[in-house]
Coordinates of C-alpha atoms in Angstrom, one line a residue:
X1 CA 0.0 0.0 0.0
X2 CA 1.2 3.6 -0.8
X3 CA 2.3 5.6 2.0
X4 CA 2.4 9.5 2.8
X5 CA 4.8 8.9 5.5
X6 CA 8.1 11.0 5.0
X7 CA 10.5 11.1 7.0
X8 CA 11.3 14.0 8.5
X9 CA 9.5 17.5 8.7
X10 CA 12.4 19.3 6.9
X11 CA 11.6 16.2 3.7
X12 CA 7.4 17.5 4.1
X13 CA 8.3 21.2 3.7
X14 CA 10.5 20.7 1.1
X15 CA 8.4 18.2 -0.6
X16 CA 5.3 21.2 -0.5
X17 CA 7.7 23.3 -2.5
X18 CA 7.6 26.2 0.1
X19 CA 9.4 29.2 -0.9
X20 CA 9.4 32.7 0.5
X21 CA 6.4 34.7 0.6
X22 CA 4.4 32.6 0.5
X23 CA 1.6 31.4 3.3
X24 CA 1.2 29.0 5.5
X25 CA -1.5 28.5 8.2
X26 CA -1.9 26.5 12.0
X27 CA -5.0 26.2 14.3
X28 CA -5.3 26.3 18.1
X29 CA -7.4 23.0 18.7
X30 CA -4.6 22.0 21.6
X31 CA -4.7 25.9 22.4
X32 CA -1.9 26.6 25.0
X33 CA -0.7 23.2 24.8
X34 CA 0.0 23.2 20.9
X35 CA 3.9 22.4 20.5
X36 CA 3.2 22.0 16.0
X37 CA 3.5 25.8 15.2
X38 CA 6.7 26.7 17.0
X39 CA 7.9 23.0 15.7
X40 CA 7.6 23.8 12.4
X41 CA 8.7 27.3 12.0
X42 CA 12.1 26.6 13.8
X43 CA 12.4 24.0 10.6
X44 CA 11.6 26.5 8.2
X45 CA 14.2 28.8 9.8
X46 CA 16.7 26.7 9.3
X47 CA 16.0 25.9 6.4
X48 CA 16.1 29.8 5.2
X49 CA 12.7 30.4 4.0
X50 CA 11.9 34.2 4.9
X51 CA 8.9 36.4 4.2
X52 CA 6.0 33.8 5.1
X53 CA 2.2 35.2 6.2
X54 CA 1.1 33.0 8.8
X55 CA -2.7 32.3 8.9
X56 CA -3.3 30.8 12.6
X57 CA -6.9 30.4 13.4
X58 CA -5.7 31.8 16.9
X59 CA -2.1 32.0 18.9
X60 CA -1.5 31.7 22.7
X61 CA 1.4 32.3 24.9
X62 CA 2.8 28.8 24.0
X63 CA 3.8 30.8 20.5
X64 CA 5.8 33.2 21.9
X65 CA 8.6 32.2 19.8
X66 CA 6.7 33.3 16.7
X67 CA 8.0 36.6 17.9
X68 CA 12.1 35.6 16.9
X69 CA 10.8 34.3 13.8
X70 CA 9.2 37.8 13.3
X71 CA 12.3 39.6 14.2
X72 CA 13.8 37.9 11.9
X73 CA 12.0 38.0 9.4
X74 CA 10.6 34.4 8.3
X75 CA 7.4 35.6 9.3
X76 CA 6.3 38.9 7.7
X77 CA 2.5 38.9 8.3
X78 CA 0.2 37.7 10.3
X79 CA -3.5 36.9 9.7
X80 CA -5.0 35.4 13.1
X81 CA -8.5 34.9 15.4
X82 CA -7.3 35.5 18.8
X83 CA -4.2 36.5 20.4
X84 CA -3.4 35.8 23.8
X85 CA -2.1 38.8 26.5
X86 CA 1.5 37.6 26.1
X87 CA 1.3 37.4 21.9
X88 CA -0.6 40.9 21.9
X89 CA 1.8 42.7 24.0
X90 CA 4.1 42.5 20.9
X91 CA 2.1 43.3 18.3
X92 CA 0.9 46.4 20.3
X93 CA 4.5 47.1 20.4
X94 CA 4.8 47.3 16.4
X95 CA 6.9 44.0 16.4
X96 CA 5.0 43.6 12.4
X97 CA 5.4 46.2 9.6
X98 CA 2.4 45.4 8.4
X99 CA -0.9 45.2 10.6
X100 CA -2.4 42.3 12.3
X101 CA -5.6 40.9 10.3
X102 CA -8.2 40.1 12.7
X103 CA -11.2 37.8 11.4
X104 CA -13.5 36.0 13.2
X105 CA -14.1 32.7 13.1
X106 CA -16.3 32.6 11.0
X107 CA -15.1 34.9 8.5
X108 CA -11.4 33.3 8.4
X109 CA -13.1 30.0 7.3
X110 CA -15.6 31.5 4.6
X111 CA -12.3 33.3 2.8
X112 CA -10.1 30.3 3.0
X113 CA -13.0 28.4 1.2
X114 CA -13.6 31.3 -1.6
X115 CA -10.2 31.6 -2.2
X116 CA -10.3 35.3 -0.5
X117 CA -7.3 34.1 1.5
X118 CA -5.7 31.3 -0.3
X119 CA -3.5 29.1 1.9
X120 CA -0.2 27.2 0.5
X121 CA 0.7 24.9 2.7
X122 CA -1.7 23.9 6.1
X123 CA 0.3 22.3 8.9
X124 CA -2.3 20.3 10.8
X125 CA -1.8 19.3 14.2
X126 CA -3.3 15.4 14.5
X127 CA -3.3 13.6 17.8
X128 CA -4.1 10.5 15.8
X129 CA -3.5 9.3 11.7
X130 CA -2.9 6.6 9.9
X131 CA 0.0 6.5 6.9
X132 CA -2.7 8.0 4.3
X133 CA -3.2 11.1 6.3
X134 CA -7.1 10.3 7.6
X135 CA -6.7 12.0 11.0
X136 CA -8.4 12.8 13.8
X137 CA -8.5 14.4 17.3
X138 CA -10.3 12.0 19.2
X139 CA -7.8 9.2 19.7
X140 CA -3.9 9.3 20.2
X141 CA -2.4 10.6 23.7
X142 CA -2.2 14.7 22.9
X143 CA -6.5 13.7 22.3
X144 CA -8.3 17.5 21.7
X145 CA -11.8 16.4 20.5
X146 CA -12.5 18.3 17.6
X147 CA -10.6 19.6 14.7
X148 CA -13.0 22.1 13.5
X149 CA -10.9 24.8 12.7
X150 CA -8.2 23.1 10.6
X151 CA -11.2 21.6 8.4
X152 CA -11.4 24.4 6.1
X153 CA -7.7 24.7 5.4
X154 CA -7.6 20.9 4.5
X155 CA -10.4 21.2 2.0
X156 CA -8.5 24.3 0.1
X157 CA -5.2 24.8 1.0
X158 CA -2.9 23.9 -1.9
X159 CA -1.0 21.9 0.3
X160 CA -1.9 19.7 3.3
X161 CA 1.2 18.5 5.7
X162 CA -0.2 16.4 9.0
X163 CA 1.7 16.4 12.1
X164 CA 1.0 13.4 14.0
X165 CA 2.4 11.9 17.3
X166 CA 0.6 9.3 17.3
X167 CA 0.4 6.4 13.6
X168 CA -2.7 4.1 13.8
X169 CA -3.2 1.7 11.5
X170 CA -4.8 1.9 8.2
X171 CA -7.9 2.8 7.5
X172 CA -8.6 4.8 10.4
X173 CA -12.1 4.8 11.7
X174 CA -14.2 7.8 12.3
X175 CA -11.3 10.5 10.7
X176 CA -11.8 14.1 11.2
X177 CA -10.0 15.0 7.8
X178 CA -10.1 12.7 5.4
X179 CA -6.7 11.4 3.3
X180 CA -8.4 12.4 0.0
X181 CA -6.9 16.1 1.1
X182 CA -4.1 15.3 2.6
X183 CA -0.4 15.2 1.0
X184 CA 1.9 14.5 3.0
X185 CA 2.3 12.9 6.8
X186 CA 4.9 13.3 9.1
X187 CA 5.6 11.6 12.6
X188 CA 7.0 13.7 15.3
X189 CA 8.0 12.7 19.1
X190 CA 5.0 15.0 20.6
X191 CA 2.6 17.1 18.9
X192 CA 1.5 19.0 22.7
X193 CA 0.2 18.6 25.9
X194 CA -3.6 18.0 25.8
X195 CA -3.6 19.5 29.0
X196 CA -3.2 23.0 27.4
X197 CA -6.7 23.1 25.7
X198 CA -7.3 24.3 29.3
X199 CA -6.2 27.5 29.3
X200 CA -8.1 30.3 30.2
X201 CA -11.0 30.6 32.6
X202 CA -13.3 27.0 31.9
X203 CA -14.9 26.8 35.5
X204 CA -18.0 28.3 36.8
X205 CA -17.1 31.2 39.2
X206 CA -17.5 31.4 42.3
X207 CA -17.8 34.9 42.9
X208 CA -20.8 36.7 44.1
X209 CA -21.1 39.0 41.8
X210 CA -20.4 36.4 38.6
X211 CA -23.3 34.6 40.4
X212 CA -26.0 37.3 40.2
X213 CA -25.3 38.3 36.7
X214 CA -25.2 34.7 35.9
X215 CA -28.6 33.7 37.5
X216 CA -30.1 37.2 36.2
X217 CA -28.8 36.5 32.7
X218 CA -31.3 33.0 32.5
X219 CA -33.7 34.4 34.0
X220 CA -33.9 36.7 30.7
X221 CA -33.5 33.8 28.7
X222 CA -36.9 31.9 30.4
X223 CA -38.4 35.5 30.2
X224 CA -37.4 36.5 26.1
X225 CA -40.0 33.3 25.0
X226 CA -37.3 31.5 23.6
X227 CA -36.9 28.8 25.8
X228 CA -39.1 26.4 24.4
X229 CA -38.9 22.8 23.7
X230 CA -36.5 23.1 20.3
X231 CA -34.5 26.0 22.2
X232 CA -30.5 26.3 20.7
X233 CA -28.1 27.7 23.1
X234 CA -24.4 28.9 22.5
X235 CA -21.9 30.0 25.4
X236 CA -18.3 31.0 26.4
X237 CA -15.8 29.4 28.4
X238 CA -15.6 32.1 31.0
X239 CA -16.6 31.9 34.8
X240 CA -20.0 33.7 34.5
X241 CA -21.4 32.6 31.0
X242 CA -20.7 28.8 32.3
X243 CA -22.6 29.8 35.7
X244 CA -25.3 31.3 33.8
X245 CA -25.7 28.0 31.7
X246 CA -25.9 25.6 35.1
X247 CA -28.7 28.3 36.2
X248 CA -30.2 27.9 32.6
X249 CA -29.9 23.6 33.4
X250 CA -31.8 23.9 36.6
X251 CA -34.5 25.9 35.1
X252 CA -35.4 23.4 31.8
X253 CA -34.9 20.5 34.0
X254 CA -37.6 22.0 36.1
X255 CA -40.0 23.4 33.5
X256 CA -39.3 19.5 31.2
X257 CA -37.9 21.5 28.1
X258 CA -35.6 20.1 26.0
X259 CA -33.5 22.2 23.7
X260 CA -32.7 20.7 19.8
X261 CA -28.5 21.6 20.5
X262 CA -25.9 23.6 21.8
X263 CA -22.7 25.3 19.8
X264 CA -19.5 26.1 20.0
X265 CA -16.7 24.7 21.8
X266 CA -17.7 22.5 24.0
X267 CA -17.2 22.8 27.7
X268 CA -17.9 19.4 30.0
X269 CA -20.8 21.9 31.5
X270 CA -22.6 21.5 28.0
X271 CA -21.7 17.9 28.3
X272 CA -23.6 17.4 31.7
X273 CA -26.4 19.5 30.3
X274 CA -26.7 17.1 27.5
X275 CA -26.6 13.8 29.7
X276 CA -29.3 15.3 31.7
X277 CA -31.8 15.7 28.7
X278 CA -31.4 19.4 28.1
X279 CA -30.0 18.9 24.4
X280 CA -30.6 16.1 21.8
X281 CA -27.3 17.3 20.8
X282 CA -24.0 19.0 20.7
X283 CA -22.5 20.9 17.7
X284 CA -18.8 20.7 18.3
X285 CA -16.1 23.0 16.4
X286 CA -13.7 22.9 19.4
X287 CA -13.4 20.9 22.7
X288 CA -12.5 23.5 25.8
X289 CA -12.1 20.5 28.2
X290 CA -11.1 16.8 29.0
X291 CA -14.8 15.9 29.5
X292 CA -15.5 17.3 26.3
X293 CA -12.8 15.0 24.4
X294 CA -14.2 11.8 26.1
X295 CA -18.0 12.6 25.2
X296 CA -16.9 13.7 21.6
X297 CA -15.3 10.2 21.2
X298 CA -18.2 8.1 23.2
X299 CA -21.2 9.6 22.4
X300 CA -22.7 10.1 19.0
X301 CA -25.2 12.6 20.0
X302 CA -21.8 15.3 20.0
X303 CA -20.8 15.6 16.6
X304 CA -17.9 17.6 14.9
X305 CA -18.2 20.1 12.6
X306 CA -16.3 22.5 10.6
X307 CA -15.4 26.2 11.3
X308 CA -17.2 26.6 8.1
X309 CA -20.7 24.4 9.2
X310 CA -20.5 26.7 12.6
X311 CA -20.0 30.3 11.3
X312 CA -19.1 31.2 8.0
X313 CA -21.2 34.1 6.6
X314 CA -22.7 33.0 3.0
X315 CA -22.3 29.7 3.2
X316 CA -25.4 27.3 2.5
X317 CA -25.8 26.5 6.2
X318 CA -23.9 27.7 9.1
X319 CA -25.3 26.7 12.1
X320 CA -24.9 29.9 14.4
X321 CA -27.9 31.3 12.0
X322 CA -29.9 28.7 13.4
X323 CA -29.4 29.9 17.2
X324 CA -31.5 31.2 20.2
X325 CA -29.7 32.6 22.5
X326 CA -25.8 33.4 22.7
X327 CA -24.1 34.1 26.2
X328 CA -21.2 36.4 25.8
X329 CA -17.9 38.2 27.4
X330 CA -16.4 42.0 26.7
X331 CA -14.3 44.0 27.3
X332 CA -15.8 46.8 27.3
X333 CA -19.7 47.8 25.7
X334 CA -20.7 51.6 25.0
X335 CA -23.8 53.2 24.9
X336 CA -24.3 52.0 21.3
X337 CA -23.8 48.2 22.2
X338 CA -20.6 47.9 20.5
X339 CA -18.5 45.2 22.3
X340 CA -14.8 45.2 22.7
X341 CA -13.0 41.8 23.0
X342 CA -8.9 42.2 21.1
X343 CA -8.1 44.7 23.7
X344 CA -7.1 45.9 27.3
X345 CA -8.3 49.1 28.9
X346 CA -5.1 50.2 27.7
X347 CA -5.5 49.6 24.1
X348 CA -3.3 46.7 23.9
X349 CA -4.3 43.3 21.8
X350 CA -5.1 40.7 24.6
X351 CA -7.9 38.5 22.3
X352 CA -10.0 38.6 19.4
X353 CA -13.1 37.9 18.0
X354 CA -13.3 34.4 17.5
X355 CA -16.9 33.3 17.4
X356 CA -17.8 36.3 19.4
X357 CA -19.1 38.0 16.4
X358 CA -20.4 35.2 14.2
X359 CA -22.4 33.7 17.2
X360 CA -23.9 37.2 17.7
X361 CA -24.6 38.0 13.8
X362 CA -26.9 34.7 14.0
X363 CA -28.1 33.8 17.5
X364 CA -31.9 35.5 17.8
X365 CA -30.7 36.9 21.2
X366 CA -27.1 38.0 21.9
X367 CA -26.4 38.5 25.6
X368 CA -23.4 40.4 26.9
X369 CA -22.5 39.3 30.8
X370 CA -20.0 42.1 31.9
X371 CA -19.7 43.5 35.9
X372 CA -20.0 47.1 36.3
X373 CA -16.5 47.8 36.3
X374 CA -13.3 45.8 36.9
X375 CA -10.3 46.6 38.5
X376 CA -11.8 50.4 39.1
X377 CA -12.1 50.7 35.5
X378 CA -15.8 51.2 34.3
X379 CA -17.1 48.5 31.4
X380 CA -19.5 50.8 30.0
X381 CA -18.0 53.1 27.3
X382 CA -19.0 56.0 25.4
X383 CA -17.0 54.7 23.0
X384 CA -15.5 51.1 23.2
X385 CA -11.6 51.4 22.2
X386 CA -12.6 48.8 19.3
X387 CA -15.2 47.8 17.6
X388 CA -15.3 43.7 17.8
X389 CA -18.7 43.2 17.7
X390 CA -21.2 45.6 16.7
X391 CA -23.7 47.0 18.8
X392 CA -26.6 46.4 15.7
X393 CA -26.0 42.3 16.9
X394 CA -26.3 42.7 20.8
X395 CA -29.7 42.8 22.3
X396 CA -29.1 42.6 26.0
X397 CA -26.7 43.5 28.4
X398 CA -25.9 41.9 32.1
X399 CA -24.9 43.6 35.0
X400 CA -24.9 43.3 38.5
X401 CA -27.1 46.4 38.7
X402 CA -29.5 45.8 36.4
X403 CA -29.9 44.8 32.2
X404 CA -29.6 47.5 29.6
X405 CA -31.6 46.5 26.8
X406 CA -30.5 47.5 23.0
X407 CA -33.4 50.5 22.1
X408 CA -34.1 48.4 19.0
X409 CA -35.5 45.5 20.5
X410 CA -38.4 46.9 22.6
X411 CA -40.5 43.7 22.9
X412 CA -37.6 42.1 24.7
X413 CA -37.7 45.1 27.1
X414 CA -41.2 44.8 27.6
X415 CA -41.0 40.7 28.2
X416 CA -38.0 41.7 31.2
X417 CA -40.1 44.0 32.8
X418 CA -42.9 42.0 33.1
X419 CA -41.0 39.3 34.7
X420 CA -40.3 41.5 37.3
X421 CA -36.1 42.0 36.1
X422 CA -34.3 45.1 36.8
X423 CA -34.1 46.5 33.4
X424 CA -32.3 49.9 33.2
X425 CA -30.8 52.0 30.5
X426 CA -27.6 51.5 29.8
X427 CA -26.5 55.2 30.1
X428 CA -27.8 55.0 34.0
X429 CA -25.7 52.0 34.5
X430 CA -22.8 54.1 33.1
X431 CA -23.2 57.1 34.9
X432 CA -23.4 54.2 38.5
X433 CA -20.1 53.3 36.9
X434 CA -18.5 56.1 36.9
X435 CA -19.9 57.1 40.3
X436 CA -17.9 54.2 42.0
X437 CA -14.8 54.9 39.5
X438 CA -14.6 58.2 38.0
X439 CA -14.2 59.0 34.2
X440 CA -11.3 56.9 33.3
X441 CA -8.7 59.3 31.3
X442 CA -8.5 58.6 27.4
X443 CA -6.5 55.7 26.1
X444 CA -3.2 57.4 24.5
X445 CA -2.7 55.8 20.9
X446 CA 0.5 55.5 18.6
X447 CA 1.1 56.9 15.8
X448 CA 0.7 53.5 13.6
X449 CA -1.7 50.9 12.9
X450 CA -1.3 47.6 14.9
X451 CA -4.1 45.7 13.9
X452 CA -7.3 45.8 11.1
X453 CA -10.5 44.0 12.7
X454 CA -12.0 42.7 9.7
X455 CA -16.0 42.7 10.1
X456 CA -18.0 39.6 8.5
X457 CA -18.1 41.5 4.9
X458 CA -14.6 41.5 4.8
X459 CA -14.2 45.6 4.8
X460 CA -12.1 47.1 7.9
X461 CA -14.1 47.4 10.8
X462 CA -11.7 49.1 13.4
X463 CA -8.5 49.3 13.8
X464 CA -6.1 49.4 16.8
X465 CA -3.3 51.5 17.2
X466 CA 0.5 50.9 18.7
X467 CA 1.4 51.6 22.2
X468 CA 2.7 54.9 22.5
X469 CA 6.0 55.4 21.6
X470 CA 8.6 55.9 24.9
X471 CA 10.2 59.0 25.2

């Protein structure tokens, strides 16, 4: 039987006809534990390729050394999702001569597949293949669950490398990405630490105040009329949105409803929701936790799909235009709903989109939970420092003093106040804001352009501006 097995990594680069300038893309389905990226561009240092754009569906802290390759010059631009504090720190710095493109989830897939944003080779990060490249995430000992994001790039890039740990043997059952578009496959000692698709904030909080918005936030989800037998349902990973969704569990165990699915990536909370009845399904384009990876394997009902299934505006079905109700994080919000989620409250790059904005394009009700302020610093804005999600797809926002309510959607206002919540405009919860913290002082720009957030049409939505310049 014919084999894609080469070698060596340096043999697969070489093989893909790589040359300078051209691009190359990665995805963050083993998040902060993700040892491919760095792998491979130490490779293609030495072997003296130089002006690369590197398409990463997002970069954490792990990628740090990304930054060398920058100095350097084998990476010249960089197209991306998300960046974590430690990547965005650079950037802010104007570490790139050219500026950070931002897309969201959702967007980055839909260009890859219309040839908006052509890749030429896609290094895919497998915890399990077999010598024909048919790969997947759900066996092997780095396991991630889901390889959603990588998906698109295997279907379109020109070139398709896997990066496996882990050879099964041939055929593999139940592959991710199948060997018809794959071109190459290379065994390496250790792909990452599974352990690192933990990063970030996956556990329900504990604090008081994350517990009031929380409960207050499903309590506006049993009040909007939407949760009904059929009800879809998408969340975050962070403390509150995952509290808010064991307060939403309680309540349709209670009233017997059972929802059709819920999106995203997966959290074991949304696993436990789905072993108690409350879903007939999970729609899986990344697995934020071990519990996730085991049900993803196990159970059938939890299905994978592609970054361009879960978000990607135009295509013939994306499944975040089929949702309810969206849970949300920010940064910041201002009086016009506009969310902030790439930066600081110093202007500096700390995140990105991701499905923040897809899921709130689609979902029928887009909740933002945010406390009042944070660290003395009001959340309410008159004008967010960047525009990552625009205010024209948020309908609700939670506070611990009260929900603000988007002026366009008065029937959801009406439905809140006759359930007895504490609605209040959003201005008023400002001005309380301000009372506790004073007017923060305006965020000093530099003088060049760090990043362009892309919106969902592709034009330049924002953009964020270097750190000032010392001295």
């Amino acid at each position: 039987m014919e084999t894609k097995l080469v070698s060596t990594l340096s043999q697969a680069i070489s093989a893909a006809g790589l040359t300078d300038g051209m691009t190359i893309s990665f995805h963050h389905h083993l998040r902060n534990g993700d040892y491919v990226l760095n792998l491979v561009l130490a490779e293609i240092a030495r072997l003296g390729i130089r002006g690369l754009t590197l398409n990463a569906s997002s970069l954490f802290d792990i990628h740090l050394p990304l930054m060398q390759h920058i100095r350097s010059g084998v990476v010249g631009k960089l197209q991306t999702g998300y960046v974590s504090a430690g990547i965005g720190r650079h950037l802010s710095a104007g570490i790139l001569a050219e500026p950070v493109e931002f897309r969201s989830h959702g967007t980055r897939a839909a260009d890859i597949a219309a040839g908006r944003v052509p890749i030429d080779v896609a290094f895919i990060a497998a915890p399990a293949a077999d010598c024909r490249g048919n790969c997947t995430g759900k066996l092997g000992r780095a396991a991630c669950g889901s390889l959603g994001y990588a998906i698109p790039d295997a279907l379109h890039a020109k070139t398709v490398i896997v990066i496996t740990d882990t050879i099964l043997p041939y055929p593999l059952a139940d592959w991710s990405i199948s060997e018809a578009y794959v071109d190459y496959v290379v065994q390496v000692e250790e792909i990452g630490n599974p352990q690192g698709i933990l990063s970030g904030t996956t556990q329900i909080t504990r604090d008081p105040v994350g517990l009031i918005m929380a409960e207050l936030a499903a309590q506006a989800i049993a009040a909007s009329g939407l949760l009904k037998d059929g009800f879809s349902f998408q969340t975050g990973a962070g403390g509150a949105s995952l509290a808010a969704a064991a307060f939403l569990k309680e309540i349709m165990l209670r009233e017997h409803i059972q929802g059709s699915f819920a999106l995203g990536g997966i959290t074991g909370y949304l696993v436990d929701m789905l072993r108690a009845g409350c879903f007939r399904q999970l729609m899986d384009v990344q697995c934020f936790d071990l519990d996730a990876v085991s049900s993803i394997r196990d159970d059938p009902r939890h299905r994978e799909i592609s970054a361009i299934h879960y978000a990607a505006p135009g295509s013939r079905g994306a499944v975040t235009d089929s949702l309810d109700v969206v849970i949300l994080g920010a940064t910041e919000i201002d009086t016009e709903f506009n969310v902030n989620v790439h930066t600081d409250s110093a202007g500096c790059l700390m995140g990105g989109s991701g499905g923040h904005t897809d899921a709130a394009a689609g979902a029928a009700l887009t909740i933002i939970i945010a406390p009042l302020f944070r660290a003395r610093l009001p959340i309410i804005t008159q004008h967010v420092t960047c525009i990552s999600t625009p205010g024209t797809s948020v309908d609700l926002l939670v506070t611990q003093r009260g929900l603000a309510v988007n002026p366009a959607k008065p029937e959801l206002a009406r439905r809140l106040q006759a359930a007895g919540l504490p609605v209040v405009d959003i201005h008023r919860l400002k001005a309380q804001a301000e009372s506790i913290t004073g007017v923060p002082r305006p965020v000093p720009r530099g003088s060049r352009v760090a990043a362009n957030i892309l919106g969902r049409d592709g034009a330049i939505q924002d953009q964020v501006m270097t750190l000032p310049e010392e001295g």
